[in-house]
């Protein structure tokens, strides 16, 4: 839990960015065995500290695998966890692996391990508060989303 919170703290330092609020507790609930998705965590460490992590799960509809979570900042560590996730998908005989993101650093890491961008997913947002926020929720570029942030995959 504490290690995951460190990864969330790293990604939380960006001002003017909109994202889905997450925590280690939420991650454990979201990716639990009870979901039936057979989620698997892949972690890259340097010494005693997690540098990157990802979660890969198997689709209930087809045998494809989905990258549901990606955390970290180090390009090398991101590529490492993604490479292992791809190996796991290959070993599971998945016909393909999907990922959904608009995070620029993650897009670079995904391309470096062989992912190809197919299209841009439309993002439609509705504000639920009158509060002044740090970012424009209606600007696509303000958002940092990945996989499980959108349960429409």
Short mmCIF file of N, CA and C in Angstrom, two decimals:
data_model
loop_
_atom_site.label_atom_id
_atom_site.label_comp_id
_atom_site.label_asym_id
_atom_site.label_seq_id
_atom_site.Cartn_x
_atom_site.Cartn_y
_atom_site.Cartn_z
N UNK A 1 0.81 -1.20 0.00
CA UNK A 1 0.00 0.00 0.00
C UNK A 1 0.85 1.26 0.00
N UNK A 2 1.83 1.29 0.87
CA UNK A 2 2.68 2.47 0.99
C UNK A 2 3.47 2.73 -0.29
N UNK A 3 3.96 1.65 -0.90
CA UNK A 3 4.71 1.80 -2.15
C UNK A 3 3.82 2.34 -3.27
N UNK A 4 2.60 1.83 -3.37
CA UNK A 4 1.68 2.33 -4.39
C UNK A 4 1.35 3.80 -4.15
N UNK A 5 1.19 4.17 -2.90
CA UNK A 5 0.90 5.57 -2.59
C UNK A 5 2.05 6.47 -3.06
N UNK A 6 3.29 5.97 -3.00
CA UNK A 6 4.45 6.74 -3.50
C UNK A 6 4.30 6.98 -5.01
N UNK A 7 3.87 5.97 -5.74
CA UNK A 7 3.66 6.15 -7.18
C UNK A 7 2.55 7.15 -7.46
N UNK A 8 1.48 7.09 -6.68
CA UNK A 8 0.39 8.06 -6.86
C UNK A 8 0.88 9.47 -6.54
N UNK A 9 1.71 9.61 -5.52
CA UNK A 9 2.25 10.93 -5.15
C UNK A 9 3.07 11.50 -6.28
N UNK A 10 3.86 10.66 -6.96
CA UNK A 10 4.66 11.12 -8.10
C UNK A 10 3.75 11.68 -9.19
N UNK A 11 2.69 10.96 -9.51
CA UNK A 11 1.82 11.40 -10.60
C UNK A 11 0.90 12.54 -10.18
N UNK A 12 0.79 12.80 -8.89
CA UNK A 12 -0.08 13.86 -8.40
C UNK A 12 0.56 15.22 -8.36
N UNK A 13 1.79 15.33 -8.78
CA UNK A 13 2.50 16.59 -8.65
C UNK A 13 2.24 17.58 -9.79
N UNK A 14 1.50 17.15 -10.81
CA UNK A 14 1.25 18.02 -11.95
C UNK A 14 0.10 18.97 -11.66
N UNK A 15 0.34 20.26 -11.78
CA UNK A 15 -0.71 21.27 -11.62
C UNK A 15 -1.43 21.44 -12.95
N UNK A 16 -2.69 21.82 -12.89
CA UNK A 16 -3.44 22.07 -14.11
C UNK A 16 -3.81 20.82 -14.87
N UNK A 17 -3.85 19.68 -14.17
CA UNK A 17 -4.16 18.39 -14.80
C UNK A 17 -5.40 17.81 -14.14
N UNK A 18 -6.27 17.27 -14.93
CA UNK A 18 -7.46 16.57 -14.43
C UNK A 18 -7.19 15.06 -14.52
N UNK A 19 -7.62 14.34 -13.49
CA UNK A 19 -7.48 12.89 -13.53
C UNK A 19 -8.45 12.27 -12.54
N UNK A 20 -8.65 11.00 -12.68
CA UNK A 20 -9.51 10.26 -11.78
C UNK A 20 -8.74 10.05 -10.48
N UNK A 21 -9.37 10.37 -9.35
CA UNK A 21 -8.73 10.19 -8.05
C UNK A 21 -8.61 8.70 -7.75
N UNK A 22 -7.40 8.29 -7.40
CA UNK A 22 -7.16 6.87 -7.08
C UNK A 22 -6.28 6.78 -5.85
N UNK A 23 -6.27 5.61 -5.25
CA UNK A 23 -5.43 5.34 -4.09
C UNK A 23 -5.07 3.86 -4.11
N UNK A 24 -4.14 3.48 -3.26
CA UNK A 24 -3.76 2.07 -3.17
C UNK A 24 -4.97 1.22 -2.77
N UNK A 25 -5.79 1.74 -1.88
CA UNK A 25 -6.99 1.02 -1.46
C UNK A 25 -7.94 0.80 -2.63
N UNK A 26 -8.14 1.84 -3.45
CA UNK A 26 -9.00 1.73 -4.63
C UNK A 26 -8.42 0.70 -5.60
N UNK A 27 -7.11 0.76 -5.81
CA UNK A 27 -6.45 -0.17 -6.74
C UNK A 27 -6.67 -1.62 -6.29
N UNK A 28 -6.53 -1.89 -5.02
CA UNK A 28 -6.73 -3.26 -4.52
C UNK A 28 -8.16 -3.72 -4.76
N UNK A 29 -9.12 -2.82 -4.54
CA UNK A 29 -10.52 -3.16 -4.78
C UNK A 29 -10.76 -3.36 -6.28
N UNK A 30 -10.30 -2.42 -7.09
CA UNK A 30 -10.57 -2.42 -8.54
C UNK A 30 -10.02 -3.65 -9.24
N UNK A 31 -8.83 -4.08 -8.81
CA UNK A 31 -8.16 -5.17 -9.49
C UNK A 31 -8.15 -6.47 -8.69
N UNK A 32 -9.11 -6.64 -7.82
CA UNK A 32 -9.23 -7.84 -6.98
C UNK A 32 -9.61 -9.06 -7.82
N UNK A 33 -9.31 -10.22 -7.32
CA UNK A 33 -9.67 -11.48 -8.00
C UNK A 33 -11.17 -11.59 -8.19
N UNK A 34 -11.94 -10.99 -7.29
CA UNK A 34 -13.41 -11.08 -7.36
C UNK A 34 -13.97 -10.47 -8.66
N UNK A 35 -13.18 -9.66 -9.34
CA UNK A 35 -13.64 -9.04 -10.59
C UNK A 35 -13.81 -10.06 -11.70
N UNK A 36 -13.12 -11.19 -11.59
CA UNK A 36 -13.19 -12.22 -12.62
C UNK A 36 -12.33 -11.93 -13.84
N UNK A 37 -11.59 -10.84 -13.82
CA UNK A 37 -10.78 -10.45 -14.98
C UNK A 37 -9.37 -11.05 -14.96
N UNK A 38 -9.04 -11.79 -13.92
CA UNK A 38 -7.71 -12.39 -13.81
C UNK A 38 -6.60 -11.34 -13.96
N UNK A 39 -6.73 -10.25 -13.21
CA UNK A 39 -5.73 -9.19 -13.26
C UNK A 39 -4.40 -9.66 -12.71
N UNK A 40 -3.33 -9.19 -13.33
CA UNK A 40 -1.98 -9.49 -12.87
C UNK A 40 -1.19 -8.19 -12.76
N UNK A 41 -0.47 -8.02 -11.66
CA UNK A 41 0.39 -6.85 -11.46
C UNK A 41 1.79 -7.16 -11.98
N UNK A 42 2.42 -6.18 -12.57
CA UNK A 42 3.82 -6.25 -12.96
C UNK A 42 4.48 -5.02 -12.34
N UNK A 43 5.60 -5.24 -11.63
CA UNK A 43 6.26 -4.15 -10.91
C UNK A 43 7.73 -4.09 -11.27
N UNK A 44 8.25 -2.88 -11.45
CA UNK A 44 9.69 -2.67 -11.66
C UNK A 44 10.22 -1.93 -10.44
N UNK A 45 11.28 -2.47 -9.88
CA UNK A 45 11.89 -1.88 -8.68
C UNK A 45 13.32 -1.45 -8.94
N UNK A 46 13.75 -0.46 -8.19
CA UNK A 46 15.15 -0.07 -8.13
C UNK A 46 15.48 -0.03 -6.66
N UNK A 47 16.26 -1.01 -6.21
CA UNK A 47 16.49 -1.15 -4.77
C UNK A 47 15.18 -1.54 -4.10
N UNK A 48 14.81 -0.80 -3.08
CA UNK A 48 13.59 -1.10 -2.33
C UNK A 48 12.37 -0.32 -2.80
N UNK A 49 12.50 0.46 -3.88
CA UNK A 49 11.42 1.33 -4.29
C UNK A 49 10.82 0.93 -5.63
N UNK A 50 9.49 0.95 -5.71
CA UNK A 50 8.80 0.70 -6.97
C UNK A 50 9.04 1.90 -7.88
N UNK A 51 9.49 1.63 -9.10
CA UNK A 51 9.70 2.68 -10.09
C UNK A 51 8.54 2.78 -11.07
N UNK A 52 7.89 1.64 -11.31
CA UNK A 52 6.74 1.59 -12.22
C UNK A 52 5.93 0.33 -11.92
N UNK A 53 4.67 0.38 -12.29
CA UNK A 53 3.79 -0.78 -12.13
C UNK A 53 2.73 -0.74 -13.21
N UNK A 54 2.26 -1.91 -13.59
CA UNK A 54 1.13 -1.97 -14.50
C UNK A 54 0.26 -3.15 -14.12
N UNK A 55 -0.98 -3.10 -14.56
CA UNK A 55 -1.93 -4.18 -14.33
C UNK A 55 -2.45 -4.60 -15.69
N UNK A 56 -2.43 -5.91 -15.93
CA UNK A 56 -2.96 -6.45 -17.17
C UNK A 56 -4.06 -7.45 -16.81
N UNK A 57 -5.15 -7.41 -17.58
CA UNK A 57 -6.27 -8.30 -17.31
C UNK A 57 -6.78 -8.93 -18.59
N UNK A 58 -7.48 -10.03 -18.44
CA UNK A 58 -8.02 -10.75 -19.59
C UNK A 58 -9.47 -10.37 -19.79
N UNK A 59 -9.84 -10.08 -21.00
CA UNK A 59 -11.20 -9.70 -21.34
C UNK A 59 -12.17 -10.85 -21.09
N UNK A 60 -13.35 -10.50 -20.63
CA UNK A 60 -14.40 -11.50 -20.46
C UNK A 60 -15.11 -11.79 -21.77
N UNK A 61 -14.96 -10.91 -22.76
CA UNK A 61 -15.65 -11.03 -24.04
C UNK A 61 -14.84 -11.86 -25.04
N UNK A 62 -13.56 -11.52 -25.18
CA UNK A 62 -12.69 -12.27 -26.06
C UNK A 62 -11.42 -12.61 -25.28
N UNK A 63 -10.51 -13.27 -25.85
CA UNK A 63 -9.31 -13.69 -25.13
C UNK A 63 -8.22 -12.62 -25.10
N UNK A 64 -8.55 -11.41 -25.53
CA UNK A 64 -7.57 -10.32 -25.56
C UNK A 64 -7.20 -9.88 -24.14
N UNK A 65 -6.05 -9.26 -24.03
CA UNK A 65 -5.59 -8.72 -22.76
C UNK A 65 -5.68 -7.20 -22.83
N UNK A 66 -5.94 -6.58 -21.69
CA UNK A 66 -6.05 -5.13 -21.60
C UNK A 66 -5.10 -4.61 -20.53
N UNK A 67 -4.35 -3.58 -20.88
CA UNK A 67 -3.55 -2.88 -19.89
C UNK A 67 -4.51 -1.95 -19.16
N UNK A 68 -4.80 -2.26 -17.91
CA UNK A 68 -5.79 -1.51 -17.16
C UNK A 68 -5.20 -0.42 -16.31
N UNK A 69 -3.93 -0.52 -16.00
CA UNK A 69 -3.27 0.48 -15.16
C UNK A 69 -1.81 0.59 -15.53
N UNK A 70 -1.28 1.80 -15.44
CA UNK A 70 0.14 2.05 -15.65
C UNK A 70 0.51 3.21 -14.73
N UNK A 71 1.53 3.00 -13.92
CA UNK A 71 1.98 4.00 -12.97
C UNK A 71 3.49 4.13 -13.04
N UNK A 72 3.99 5.34 -12.92
CA UNK A 72 5.42 5.56 -12.88
C UNK A 72 5.83 6.71 -13.77
N UNK A 73 7.08 7.13 -13.62
CA UNK A 73 7.61 8.24 -14.42
C UNK A 73 8.84 7.87 -15.23
N UNK A 74 9.64 6.94 -14.73
CA UNK A 74 10.88 6.56 -15.41
C UNK A 74 10.57 5.86 -16.73
N UNK A 75 11.02 6.44 -17.87
CA UNK A 75 10.77 5.78 -19.16
C UNK A 75 11.28 4.35 -19.20
N UNK A 76 12.44 4.11 -18.63
CA UNK A 76 13.03 2.77 -18.63
C UNK A 76 12.17 1.80 -17.82
N UNK A 77 11.72 2.24 -16.65
CA UNK A 77 10.89 1.38 -15.80
C UNK A 77 9.52 1.13 -16.44
N UNK A 78 8.95 2.16 -17.06
CA UNK A 78 7.67 1.97 -17.75
C UNK A 78 7.80 0.95 -18.86
N UNK A 79 8.85 1.07 -19.66
CA UNK A 79 9.06 0.11 -20.75
C UNK A 79 9.29 -1.29 -20.21
N UNK A 80 9.96 -1.40 -19.07
CA UNK A 80 10.22 -2.71 -18.46
C UNK A 80 8.92 -3.40 -18.06
N UNK A 81 8.03 -2.69 -17.36
CA UNK A 81 6.78 -3.33 -16.94
C UNK A 81 5.90 -3.64 -18.14
N UNK A 82 5.91 -2.77 -19.13
CA UNK A 82 5.11 -3.03 -20.33
C UNK A 82 5.64 -4.25 -21.09
N UNK A 83 6.96 -4.39 -21.17
CA UNK A 83 7.55 -5.55 -21.85
C UNK A 83 7.15 -6.85 -21.17
N UNK A 84 7.18 -6.87 -19.85
CA UNK A 84 6.79 -8.08 -19.11
C UNK A 84 5.30 -8.34 -19.30
N UNK A 85 4.48 -7.30 -19.30
CA UNK A 85 3.04 -7.48 -19.52
C UNK A 85 2.78 -8.10 -20.89
N UNK A 86 3.52 -7.65 -21.90
CA UNK A 86 3.37 -8.22 -23.25
C UNK A 86 3.79 -9.68 -23.25
N UNK A 87 4.87 -10.02 -22.55
CA UNK A 87 5.31 -11.41 -22.45
C UNK A 87 4.21 -12.27 -21.81
N UNK A 88 3.57 -11.73 -20.77
CA UNK A 88 2.49 -12.47 -20.10
C UNK A 88 1.32 -12.69 -21.06
N UNK A 89 0.98 -11.68 -21.84
CA UNK A 89 -0.10 -11.80 -22.82
C UNK A 89 0.24 -12.84 -23.88
N UNK A 90 1.50 -12.83 -24.34
CA UNK A 90 1.94 -13.80 -25.34
C UNK A 90 1.86 -15.21 -24.76
N UNK A 91 2.31 -15.38 -23.51
CA UNK A 91 2.27 -16.69 -22.86
C UNK A 91 0.83 -17.17 -22.68
N UNK A 92 -0.11 -16.24 -22.49
CA UNK A 92 -1.52 -16.58 -22.33
C UNK A 92 -2.22 -16.77 -23.67
N UNK A 93 -1.46 -16.64 -24.77
CA UNK A 93 -1.98 -16.79 -26.13
C UNK A 93 -3.08 -15.77 -26.46
N UNK A 94 -2.94 -14.59 -25.90
CA UNK A 94 -3.89 -13.52 -26.21
C UNK A 94 -3.70 -13.09 -27.66
N UNK A 95 -4.79 -12.85 -28.39
CA UNK A 95 -4.66 -12.44 -29.79
C UNK A 95 -4.11 -11.01 -29.93
N UNK A 96 -4.34 -10.17 -28.93
CA UNK A 96 -3.81 -8.81 -28.93
C UNK A 96 -3.90 -8.22 -27.53
N UNK A 97 -3.21 -7.09 -27.34
CA UNK A 97 -3.23 -6.36 -26.08
C UNK A 97 -3.68 -4.94 -26.39
N UNK A 98 -4.64 -4.43 -25.62
CA UNK A 98 -5.11 -3.06 -25.83
C UNK A 98 -4.71 -2.17 -24.65
N UNK A 99 -4.59 -0.90 -24.94
CA UNK A 99 -4.34 0.10 -23.92
C UNK A 99 -5.09 1.36 -24.33
N UNK A 100 -5.57 2.10 -23.37
CA UNK A 100 -6.27 3.33 -23.66
C UNK A 100 -5.66 4.42 -22.79
N UNK A 101 -5.07 5.45 -23.41
CA UNK A 101 -4.48 6.53 -22.64
C UNK A 101 -4.32 7.77 -23.50
N UNK A 102 -4.17 8.88 -22.82
CA UNK A 102 -3.78 10.12 -23.49
C UNK A 102 -2.59 10.76 -22.75
N UNK A 103 -1.96 10.02 -21.86
CA UNK A 103 -0.82 10.52 -21.10
C UNK A 103 0.40 10.49 -22.01
N UNK A 104 0.97 11.66 -22.33
CA UNK A 104 2.08 11.72 -23.29
C UNK A 104 3.25 10.78 -22.97
N UNK A 105 3.66 10.72 -21.71
CA UNK A 105 4.78 9.86 -21.34
C UNK A 105 4.44 8.38 -21.54
N UNK A 106 3.19 8.03 -21.27
CA UNK A 106 2.77 6.65 -21.45
C UNK A 106 2.66 6.29 -22.92
N UNK A 107 2.21 7.24 -23.74
CA UNK A 107 2.13 7.00 -25.19
C UNK A 107 3.50 6.69 -25.76
N UNK A 108 4.52 7.43 -25.31
CA UNK A 108 5.90 7.18 -25.77
C UNK A 108 6.35 5.78 -25.36
N UNK A 109 6.13 5.42 -24.09
CA UNK A 109 6.54 4.10 -23.60
C UNK A 109 5.82 2.99 -24.34
N UNK A 110 4.52 3.17 -24.59
CA UNK A 110 3.75 2.16 -25.32
C UNK A 110 4.27 1.99 -26.74
N UNK A 111 4.56 3.10 -27.42
CA UNK A 111 5.10 3.01 -28.79
C UNK A 111 6.45 2.28 -28.79
N UNK A 112 7.26 2.55 -27.78
CA UNK A 112 8.60 1.93 -27.73
C UNK A 112 8.57 0.42 -27.54
N UNK A 113 7.45 -0.11 -27.01
CA UNK A 113 7.34 -1.56 -26.87
C UNK A 113 6.42 -2.17 -27.94
N UNK A 114 6.11 -1.37 -28.98
CA UNK A 114 5.43 -1.93 -30.14
C UNK A 114 3.95 -1.61 -30.31
N UNK A 115 3.36 -0.84 -29.40
CA UNK A 115 1.95 -0.48 -29.57
C UNK A 115 1.80 0.52 -30.72
N UNK A 116 0.67 0.44 -31.40
CA UNK A 116 0.35 1.33 -32.51
C UNK A 116 -0.94 2.05 -32.16
N UNK A 117 -0.92 3.37 -32.32
CA UNK A 117 -2.14 4.15 -32.04
C UNK A 117 -3.15 3.92 -33.16
N UNK A 118 -4.36 3.53 -32.78
CA UNK A 118 -5.41 3.24 -33.75
C UNK A 118 -6.28 4.46 -33.97
N UNK A 119 -6.70 5.09 -32.88
CA UNK A 119 -7.53 6.29 -33.00
C UNK A 119 -7.53 7.02 -31.66
N UNK A 120 -8.07 8.23 -31.68
CA UNK A 120 -8.23 8.98 -30.45
C UNK A 120 -9.64 8.77 -29.94
N UNK A 121 -9.76 8.44 -28.67
CA UNK A 121 -11.06 8.18 -28.08
C UNK A 121 -11.70 9.51 -27.69
N UNK A 122 -12.97 9.71 -28.04
CA UNK A 122 -13.63 10.96 -27.65
C UNK A 122 -13.80 11.02 -26.13
N UNK A 123 -13.62 12.19 -25.58
CA UNK A 123 -13.77 12.38 -24.14
C UNK A 123 -14.86 13.43 -23.93
N UNK A 124 -15.91 13.03 -23.24
CA UNK A 124 -17.03 13.94 -22.98
C UNK A 124 -17.14 14.07 -21.46
N UNK A 125 -17.12 15.30 -20.99
CA UNK A 125 -17.08 15.56 -19.55
C UNK A 125 -18.23 16.49 -19.16
N UNK A 126 -18.79 16.25 -17.99
CA UNK A 126 -19.80 17.16 -17.45
C UNK A 126 -19.35 17.56 -16.05
N UNK A 127 -19.25 18.85 -15.82
CA UNK A 127 -18.89 19.36 -14.50
C UNK A 127 -20.01 19.12 -13.50
N UNK A 128 -19.64 18.78 -12.27
CA UNK A 128 -20.62 18.51 -11.23
C UNK A 128 -20.48 19.46 -10.05
N UNK A 129 -19.63 20.46 -10.19
CA UNK A 129 -19.40 21.40 -9.10
C UNK A 129 -19.27 22.81 -9.66
N UNK A 130 -19.57 23.77 -8.84
CA UNK A 130 -19.38 25.16 -9.22
C UNK A 130 -18.03 25.69 -8.78
N UNK A 131 -17.25 24.82 -8.14
CA UNK A 131 -15.94 25.22 -7.65
C UNK A 131 -14.98 25.53 -8.79
N UNK A 132 -14.07 26.46 -8.54
CA UNK A 132 -13.03 26.77 -9.50
C UNK A 132 -11.93 25.71 -9.35
N UNK A 133 -11.65 24.99 -10.42
CA UNK A 133 -10.67 23.91 -10.38
C UNK A 133 -9.34 24.37 -10.97
N UNK A 134 -8.29 23.58 -10.74
CA UNK A 134 -6.95 23.91 -11.23
C UNK A 134 -6.82 23.79 -12.74
N UNK A 135 -7.74 23.08 -13.37
CA UNK A 135 -7.62 22.83 -14.81
C UNK A 135 -8.99 22.94 -15.46
N UNK A 136 -8.98 23.13 -16.76
CA UNK A 136 -10.20 23.20 -17.55
C UNK A 136 -10.65 21.78 -17.86
N UNK A 137 -11.72 21.34 -17.19
CA UNK A 137 -12.18 19.96 -17.38
C UNK A 137 -12.70 19.71 -18.78
N UNK A 138 -13.02 20.77 -19.52
CA UNK A 138 -13.57 20.61 -20.87
C UNK A 138 -12.51 20.56 -21.96
N UNK A 139 -11.25 20.73 -21.58
CA UNK A 139 -10.15 20.65 -22.54
C UNK A 139 -9.54 19.25 -22.49
N UNK A 140 -9.60 18.53 -23.59
CA UNK A 140 -9.08 17.17 -23.65
C UNK A 140 -7.62 17.10 -23.16
N UNK A 141 -6.82 18.09 -23.52
CA UNK A 141 -5.40 18.10 -23.15
C UNK A 141 -5.18 18.25 -21.65
N UNK A 142 -6.19 18.67 -20.90
CA UNK A 142 -6.06 18.82 -19.45
C UNK A 142 -6.12 17.48 -18.73
N UNK A 143 -6.65 16.48 -19.40
CA UNK A 143 -6.87 15.18 -18.76
C UNK A 143 -5.69 14.25 -18.92
N UNK A 144 -5.44 13.44 -17.90
CA UNK A 144 -4.47 12.34 -17.92
C UNK A 144 -5.26 11.09 -17.54
N UNK A 145 -5.56 10.26 -18.55
CA UNK A 145 -6.37 9.07 -18.31
C UNK A 145 -5.63 7.81 -18.75
N UNK A 146 -5.96 6.71 -18.10
CA UNK A 146 -5.40 5.42 -18.50
C UNK A 146 -6.41 4.33 -18.16
N UNK A 147 -6.60 3.43 -19.10
CA UNK A 147 -7.37 2.19 -18.96
C UNK A 147 -8.54 2.20 -18.00
N UNK A 148 -8.31 1.78 -16.78
CA UNK A 148 -9.39 1.58 -15.81
C UNK A 148 -10.06 2.87 -15.38
N UNK A 149 -9.50 4.03 -15.77
CA UNK A 149 -10.18 5.28 -15.50
C UNK A 149 -11.50 5.34 -16.26
N UNK A 150 -11.59 4.61 -17.35
CA UNK A 150 -12.78 4.58 -18.19
C UNK A 150 -13.29 3.14 -18.23
N UNK A 151 -14.41 2.90 -17.67
CA UNK A 151 -14.95 1.54 -17.64
C UNK A 151 -15.78 1.23 -18.87
N UNK A 152 -15.39 1.82 -20.00
CA UNK A 152 -16.11 1.57 -21.24
C UNK A 152 -15.33 0.67 -22.18
N UNK A 153 -14.17 0.21 -21.74
CA UNK A 153 -13.29 -0.56 -22.63
C UNK A 153 -13.83 -1.94 -22.88
#
